[in-house]
mmCIF file of C-alpha atoms in Angstrom:
data_model
loop_
_atom_site.group_PDB
_atom_site.id
_atom_site.type_symbol
_atom_site.label_atom_id
_atom_site.label_comp_id
_atom_site.label_asym_id
_atom_site.label_seq_id
_atom_site.Cartn_x
_atom_site.Cartn_y
_atom_site.Cartn_z
ATOM 1 C CA GLU A 1 -2.146 15.422 -1.919
ATOM 2 C CA THR A 2 0.388 13.035 -0.437
ATOM 3 C CA GLY A 3 3.481 14.527 -2.066
ATOM 4 C CA VAL A 4 3.791 11.595 -4.463
ATOM 5 C CA THR A 5 2.667 12.057 -8.056
ATOM 6 C CA GLN A 6 2.217 9.477 -10.768
ATOM 7 C CA THR A 7 1.777 9.841 -14.509
ATOM 8 C CA PRO A 8 -0.087 8.887 -16.498
ATOM 9 C CA ARG A 9 -3.179 8.243 -14.415
ATOM 10 C CA HIS A 10 -4.644 5.944 -17.042
ATOM 11 C CA LEU A 11 -2.885 3.930 -19.734
ATOM 12 C CA VAL A 12 -4.179 1.567 -22.372
ATOM 13 C CA MET A 13 -1.592 -0.357 -24.331
ATOM 14 C CA GLY A 14 -1.296 -3.281 -26.672
ATOM 15 C CA MET A 15 0.825 -6.296 -25.900
ATOM 16 C CA THR A 16 3.548 -5.170 -28.296
ATOM 17 C CA ASN A 17 3.789 -1.596 -27.038
ATOM 18 C CA LYS A 18 6.510 -0.089 -24.890
ATOM 19 C CA LYS A 19 5.434 2.425 -22.316
ATOM 20 C CA SER A 20 6.737 3.888 -19.069
ATOM 21 C CA LEU A 21 5.123 4.846 -15.797
ATOM 22 C CA LYS A 22 6.580 7.741 -13.860
ATOM 23 C CA CYS A 23 6.578 8.479 -10.158
ATOM 24 C CA GLU A 24 7.940 11.539 -8.395
ATOM 25 C CA GLN A 25 8.068 12.275 -4.699
ATOM 26 C CA HIS A 26 8.490 15.725 -3.174
ATOM 27 C CA LEU A 27 8.977 14.583 0.410
ATOM 28 C CA GLY A 28 12.735 14.179 0.629
ATOM 29 C CA HIS A 29 12.385 10.442 1.097
ATOM 30 C CA ASN A 30 15.119 7.985 0.262
ATOM 31 C CA ALA A 31 13.125 4.821 -0.403
ATOM 32 C CA MET A 32 10.658 4.242 -3.210
ATOM 33 C CA TYR A 33 8.405 1.325 -4.056
ATOM 34 C CA TRP A 34 6.325 -0.091 -6.899
ATOM 35 C CA TYR A 35 3.209 -2.073 -6.050
ATOM 36 C CA LYS A 36 0.706 -3.898 -8.224
ATOM 37 C CA GLN A 37 -2.919 -4.022 -7.164
ATOM 38 C CA SER A 38 -5.181 -6.434 -9.007
ATOM 39 C CA ALA A 39 -8.835 -7.037 -8.327
ATOM 40 C CA LYS A 40 -9.473 -9.289 -5.352
ATOM 41 C CA LYS A 41 -5.768 -9.794 -4.614
ATOM 42 C CA PRO A 42 -3.573 -8.329 -1.895
ATOM 43 C CA LEU A 43 -1.326 -5.430 -2.718
ATOM 44 C CA GLU A 44 1.798 -6.963 -4.284
ATOM 45 C CA LEU A 45 5.174 -5.384 -3.675
ATOM 46 C CA MET A 46 7.166 -5.400 -6.911
ATOM 47 C CA PHE A 47 10.358 -3.411 -6.342
ATOM 48 C CA VAL A 48 12.067 -1.476 -3.586
ATOM 49 C CA TYR A 49 14.744 1.160 -4.076
ATOM 50 C CA ASN A 50 16.848 2.607 -1.281
ATOM 51 C CA PHE A 51 19.091 5.542 -2.125
ATOM 52 C CA LYS A 52 18.632 4.695 -5.841
ATOM 53 C CA GLU A 53 19.761 1.101 -5.311
ATOM 54 C CA GLN A 54 17.331 -1.709 -5.996
ATOM 55 C CA THR A 55 17.063 -3.760 -2.827
ATOM 56 C CA GLU A 56 14.030 -5.872 -3.581
ATOM 57 C CA ASN A 57 12.722 -7.569 -6.690
ATOM 58 C CA ASN A 58 9.790 -9.677 -5.735
ATOM 59 C CA SER A 59 10.124 -12.217 -8.572
ATOM 60 C CA VAL A 60 8.733 -9.731 -11.054
ATOM 61 C CA PRO A 61 8.782 -10.791 -14.744
ATOM 62 C CA SER A 62 11.432 -9.108 -16.843
ATOM 63 C CA ARG A 63 8.785 -7.388 -18.964
ATOM 64 C CA PHE A 64 8.653 -4.933 -16.048
ATOM 65 C CA SER A 65 11.876 -2.944 -15.803
ATOM 66 C CA PRO A 66 12.297 -0.364 -13.031
ATOM 67 C CA GLU A 67 14.614 2.607 -13.117
ATOM 68 C CA CYS A 68 15.530 4.972 -10.306
ATOM 69 C CA PRO A 69 17.775 7.786 -11.588
ATOM 70 C CA ASN A 70 17.669 9.640 -8.272
ATOM 71 C CA SER A 71 15.924 9.367 -4.948
ATOM 72 C CA SER A 72 13.011 11.531 -6.121
ATOM 73 C CA HIS A 73 12.101 9.745 -9.335
ATOM 74 C CA LEU A 74 11.083 6.202 -10.123
ATOM 75 C CA PHE A 75 10.083 4.728 -13.441
ATOM 76 C CA LEU A 76 8.533 1.452 -14.474
ATOM 77 C CA HIS A 77 9.248 0.543 -18.079
ATOM 78 C CA LEU A 78 6.732 -1.790 -19.647
ATOM 79 C CA HIS A 79 7.389 -4.053 -22.624
ATOM 80 C CA THR A 80 5.363 -6.871 -24.219
ATOM 81 C CA LEU A 81 2.890 -7.051 -21.385
ATOM 82 C CA GLN A 82 0.105 -9.565 -21.063
ATOM 83 C CA PRO A 83 -3.596 -8.902 -20.434
ATOM 84 C CA GLU A 84 -3.197 -10.283 -16.902
ATOM 85 C CA ASP A 85 -0.818 -7.399 -16.197
ATOM 86 C CA SER A 86 -3.796 -5.056 -16.248
ATOM 87 C CA ALA A 87 -3.989 -3.561 -12.776
ATOM 88 C CA LEU A 88 -3.539 -0.433 -10.716
ATOM 89 C CA TYR A 89 0.166 0.314 -10.296
ATOM 90 C CA LEU A 90 0.989 2.260 -7.183
ATOM 91 C CA CYS A 91 4.161 4.063 -6.302
ATOM 92 C CA ALA A 92 5.088 4.862 -2.716
ATOM 93 C CA SER A 93 7.942 6.473 -0.848
ATOM 94 C CA SER A 94 9.218 6.462 2.701
ATOM 95 C CA SER A 95 12.123 7.604 4.796
ATOM 96 C CA ARG A 96 14.436 4.653 5.266
ATOM 97 C CA GLY A 97 15.622 4.348 8.808
ATOM 98 C CA SER A 98 12.507 5.973 10.183
ATOM 99 C CA LEU A 99 11.060 4.045 13.073
ATOM 100 C CA ARG A 100 7.614 4.625 11.652
ATOM 101 C CA ASN A 101 8.213 3.213 8.158
ATOM 102 C CA GLU A 102 5.084 5.018 7.032
ATOM 103 C CA GLN A 103 4.658 4.946 3.298
ATOM 104 C CA PHE A 104 3.171 7.712 1.194
ATOM 105 C CA PHE A 105 1.357 6.578 -1.919
ATOM 106 C CA GLY A 106 0.716 8.189 -5.251
ATOM 107 C CA PRO A 107 -2.747 8.049 -6.851
ATOM 108 C CA GLY A 108 -1.756 5.161 -9.086
ATOM 109 C CA THR A 109 -1.768 4.414 -12.805
ATOM 110 C CA ARG A 110 -4.676 2.338 -14.053
ATOM 111 C CA LEU A 111 -3.132 0.110 -16.731
ATOM 112 C CA THR A 112 -5.159 -1.831 -19.253
ATOM 113 C CA VAL A 113 -3.369 -4.256 -21.574
ATOM 114 C CA LEU A 114 -5.357 -5.242 -24.641
ATOM 115 C CA SER B 1 5.872 -14.913 4.792
ATOM 116 C CA GLN B 2 3.887 -12.836 7.185
ATOM 117 C CA GLN B 3 0.745 -11.316 5.789
ATOM 118 C CA GLY B 4 -2.058 -9.439 7.367
ATOM 119 C CA GLU B 5 -5.493 -10.841 6.827
ATOM 120 C CA GLU B 6 -8.454 -8.578 7.338
ATOM 121 C CA ASP B 7 -11.812 -9.677 8.539
ATOM 122 C CA PRO B 8 -14.463 -9.183 7.329
ATOM 123 C CA GLN B 9 -13.691 -8.821 3.627
ATOM 124 C CA ALA B 10 -16.700 -6.548 3.250
ATOM 125 C CA LEU B 11 -18.782 -4.605 5.745
ATOM 126 C CA SER B 12 -21.904 -2.548 5.129
ATOM 127 C CA ILE B 13 -23.410 -0.430 7.896
ATOM 128 C CA GLN B 14 -25.701 2.560 8.363
ATOM 129 C CA GLU B 15 -24.331 6.029 8.793
ATOM 130 C CA GLY B 16 -23.751 6.813 12.429
ATOM 131 C CA GLU B 17 -22.998 3.248 13.428
ATOM 132 C CA ASN B 18 -19.555 2.064 14.476
ATOM 133 C CA ALA B 19 -17.442 -0.057 12.132
ATOM 134 C CA THR B 20 -14.950 -2.606 13.377
ATOM 135 C CA MET B 21 -12.366 -4.304 11.192
ATOM 136 C CA ASN B 22 -9.894 -6.924 12.290
ATOM 137 C CA CYS B 23 -6.453 -7.901 11.109
ATOM 138 C CA SER B 24 -4.343 -10.944 11.889
ATOM 139 C CA TYR B 25 -0.692 -11.474 11.086
ATOM 140 C CA LYS B 26 1.806 -14.268 11.385
ATOM 141 C CA THR B 27 5.190 -13.120 12.655
ATOM 142 C CA SER B 28 6.686 -10.692 15.142
ATOM 143 C CA ILE B 29 6.362 -7.043 14.294
ATOM 144 C CA ASN B 30 7.778 -3.689 15.324
ATOM 145 C CA ASN B 31 4.620 -1.857 14.396
ATOM 146 C CA LEU B 32 1.333 -2.245 12.584
ATOM 147 C CA GLN B 33 -0.251 0.374 10.390
ATOM 148 C CA TRP B 34 -3.698 0.953 8.973
ATOM 149 C CA TYR B 35 -4.271 2.527 5.586
ATOM 150 C CA ARG B 36 -7.350 3.653 3.745
ATOM 151 C CA GLN B 37 -7.959 3.531 -0.006
ATOM 152 C CA ASN B 38 -10.748 5.241 -1.855
ATOM 153 C CA SER B 39 -11.828 3.392 -4.985
ATOM 154 C CA GLY B 40 -9.100 3.388 -7.628
ATOM 155 C CA ARG B 41 -6.845 5.724 -5.680
ATOM 156 C CA GLY B 42 -3.656 5.436 -3.676
ATOM 157 C CA LEU B 43 -3.485 4.374 -0.053
ATOM 158 C CA VAL B 44 -3.462 6.935 2.718
ATOM 159 C CA HIS B 45 -1.837 6.269 6.068
ATOM 160 C CA LEU B 46 -4.285 6.469 8.967
ATOM 161 C CA ILE B 47 -2.554 5.363 12.121
ATOM 162 C CA LEU B 48 0.445 3.418 13.399
ATOM 163 C CA ILE B 49 0.605 1.394 16.581
ATOM 164 C CA ARG B 50 3.873 0.102 17.985
ATOM 165 C CA SER B 51 4.321 -3.405 19.271
ATOM 166 C CA ASN B 52 4.582 -2.149 22.867
ATOM 167 C CA GLU B 53 1.293 -0.259 22.618
ATOM 168 C CA ARG B 54 -2.105 -1.798 23.186
ATOM 169 C CA GLU B 55 -4.427 0.967 22.088
ATOM 170 C CA LYS B 56 -4.211 4.186 20.170
ATOM 171 C CA HIS B 57 -6.711 6.880 19.224
ATOM 172 C CA SER B 58 -6.842 9.402 16.420
ATOM 173 C CA GLY B 59 -10.054 11.371 16.055
ATOM 174 C CA ARG B 60 -12.827 8.848 15.373
ATOM 175 C CA LEU B 61 -10.318 6.038 14.926
ATOM 176 C CA ARG B 62 -9.356 3.600 17.630
ATOM 177 C CA VAL B 63 -6.779 0.899 17.026
ATOM 178 C CA THR B 64 -5.975 -1.976 19.335
ATOM 179 C CA LEU B 65 -3.110 -4.415 19.155
ATOM 180 C CA ASP B 66 -2.801 -7.798 20.820
ATOM 181 C CA THR B 67 0.653 -9.164 20.095
ATOM 182 C CA SER B 68 -0.060 -12.403 21.951
ATOM 183 C CA LYS B 69 -2.846 -13.141 19.477
ATOM 184 C CA LYS B 70 -1.079 -11.421 16.591
ATOM 185 C CA SER B 71 -4.165 -9.384 15.858
ATOM 186 C CA SER B 72 -5.293 -5.783 15.584
ATOM 187 C CA SER B 73 -8.627 -4.055 15.223
ATOM 188 C CA LEU B 74 -9.624 -0.733 13.723
ATOM 189 C CA LEU B 75 -12.767 0.920 15.058
ATOM 190 C CA ILE B 76 -14.356 3.853 13.299
ATOM 191 C CA THR B 77 -16.933 5.519 15.501
ATOM 192 C CA ALA B 78 -19.963 7.501 14.313
ATOM 193 C CA SER B 79 -19.377 6.491 10.707
ATOM 194 C CA ARG B 80 -20.032 8.873 7.832
ATOM 195 C CA ALA B 81 -20.739 8.265 4.165
ATOM 196 C CA ALA B 82 -17.282 9.668 3.414
ATOM 197 C CA ASP B 83 -15.725 6.775 5.352
ATOM 198 C CA THR B 84 -16.717 4.445 2.519
ATOM 199 C CA ALA B 85 -13.416 2.975 1.344
ATOM 200 C CA SER B 86 -11.178 -0.060 1.639
ATOM 201 C CA TYR B 87 -9.087 -0.389 4.778
ATOM 202 C CA PHE B 88 -5.795 -2.271 4.933
ATOM 203 C CA CYS B 89 -3.533 -3.291 7.739
ATOM 204 C CA ALA B 90 0.192 -3.487 7.082
ATOM 205 C CA THR B 91 2.966 -4.998 9.108
ATOM 206 C CA ASP B 92 6.619 -4.119 8.859
ATOM 207 C CA ALA B 93 9.162 -6.558 7.528
ATOM 208 C CA ILE B 94 12.784 -6.559 6.559
ATOM 209 C CA GLY B 95 13.439 -7.679 3.030
ATOM 210 C CA ARG B 96 16.632 -8.674 1.351
ATOM 211 C CA GLN B 97 19.590 -6.365 1.915
ATOM 212 C CA GLY B 98 17.890 -4.938 4.947
ATOM 213 C CA ALA B 99 15.254 -3.016 3.033
ATOM 214 C CA GLN B 100 12.296 -1.994 5.105
ATOM 215 C CA LYS B 101 9.027 -3.011 3.586
ATOM 216 C CA LEU B 102 5.389 -3.384 4.492
ATOM 217 C CA VAL B 103 3.238 -6.441 3.986
ATOM 218 C CA PHE B 104 -0.389 -5.595 3.328
ATOM 219 C CA GLY B 105 -3.496 -7.621 3.957
ATOM 220 C CA GLN B 106 -6.292 -8.084 1.467
ATOM 221 C CA GLY B 107 -8.349 -5.299 2.968
ATOM 222 C CA THR B 108 -11.879 -4.744 4.204
ATOM 223 C CA ARG B 109 -14.299 -3.000 1.892
ATOM 224 C CA LEU B 110 -16.408 -0.698 4.077
ATOM 225 C CA THR B 111 -19.663 0.780 2.776
ATOM 226 C CA ILE B 112 -21.520 3.382 4.814
ATOM 227 C CA ASN B 113 -25.149 3.663 3.784
ATOM 228 C CA PRO B 114 -26.779 7.090 4.237
#
C-alpha cells in the first residue's frame, strides 16, 4: 500500500456516459497528479494540483475535467469520451517543496470506452 | 521538453543473472528517480539519485548517474522472478507556475525467467 487509493479499479463506459474517477491520499501531501498510461506510450502527465490549485493542464481535452476539493482528494470527471481514451489512469501525490519530489502512486483505474 | 528514454525497451534474462537498464535525458536535472510498475498497477518509487551523486545503492539495486552524458543506469543484481516488471526513470522538471513535476521515460519491460 502506498497511501494513495483510487476507485473504481475498473470502469467500462459508453461514449455518452458521464463518470468520475476518485483518488484519495493519506500521506499529508499537498500536490496531486493525474496521469494517463496508454499501451506503448510514455506516462502522460495530465493535471497537477498544488494546495488545491490547478497548476498544470497538459493540453488535456475538455472532456476530462479535474476537481480537487481539498489536498487529500482528487477527482477526474469524464464526459463523452472516445475509444482512444481507454487507458490506465493513475493518480499520484507528493510533498511540494520536498527536495526529493518523490511521487506516490495509486493502483490506477483501468478505463475502457466502448 | 526533456524526457527520459530507457534502453532496452524489453529485457529477458534468467533468474540469478544481473539486469541492467539505461536511461538518457535531455536537460539539466536536480535528481533522477527510478520507479517500478507491476503489470496494470501503479508505479512504486525505488531509488533517487541527486545530480551531485555518481552512484547509489539500495539492497540489490545500484544506480549510477553521469550528468556529463545525461544518462543513468539501474542494475538489479541476482535477479528473482518477482523482479519481473516495467522500470521507469523520471527526471524532475518545473512546470508552469512553478509546479514540480516528473517526466517519465517509456520504460524497460524486464522479464525474469525461472
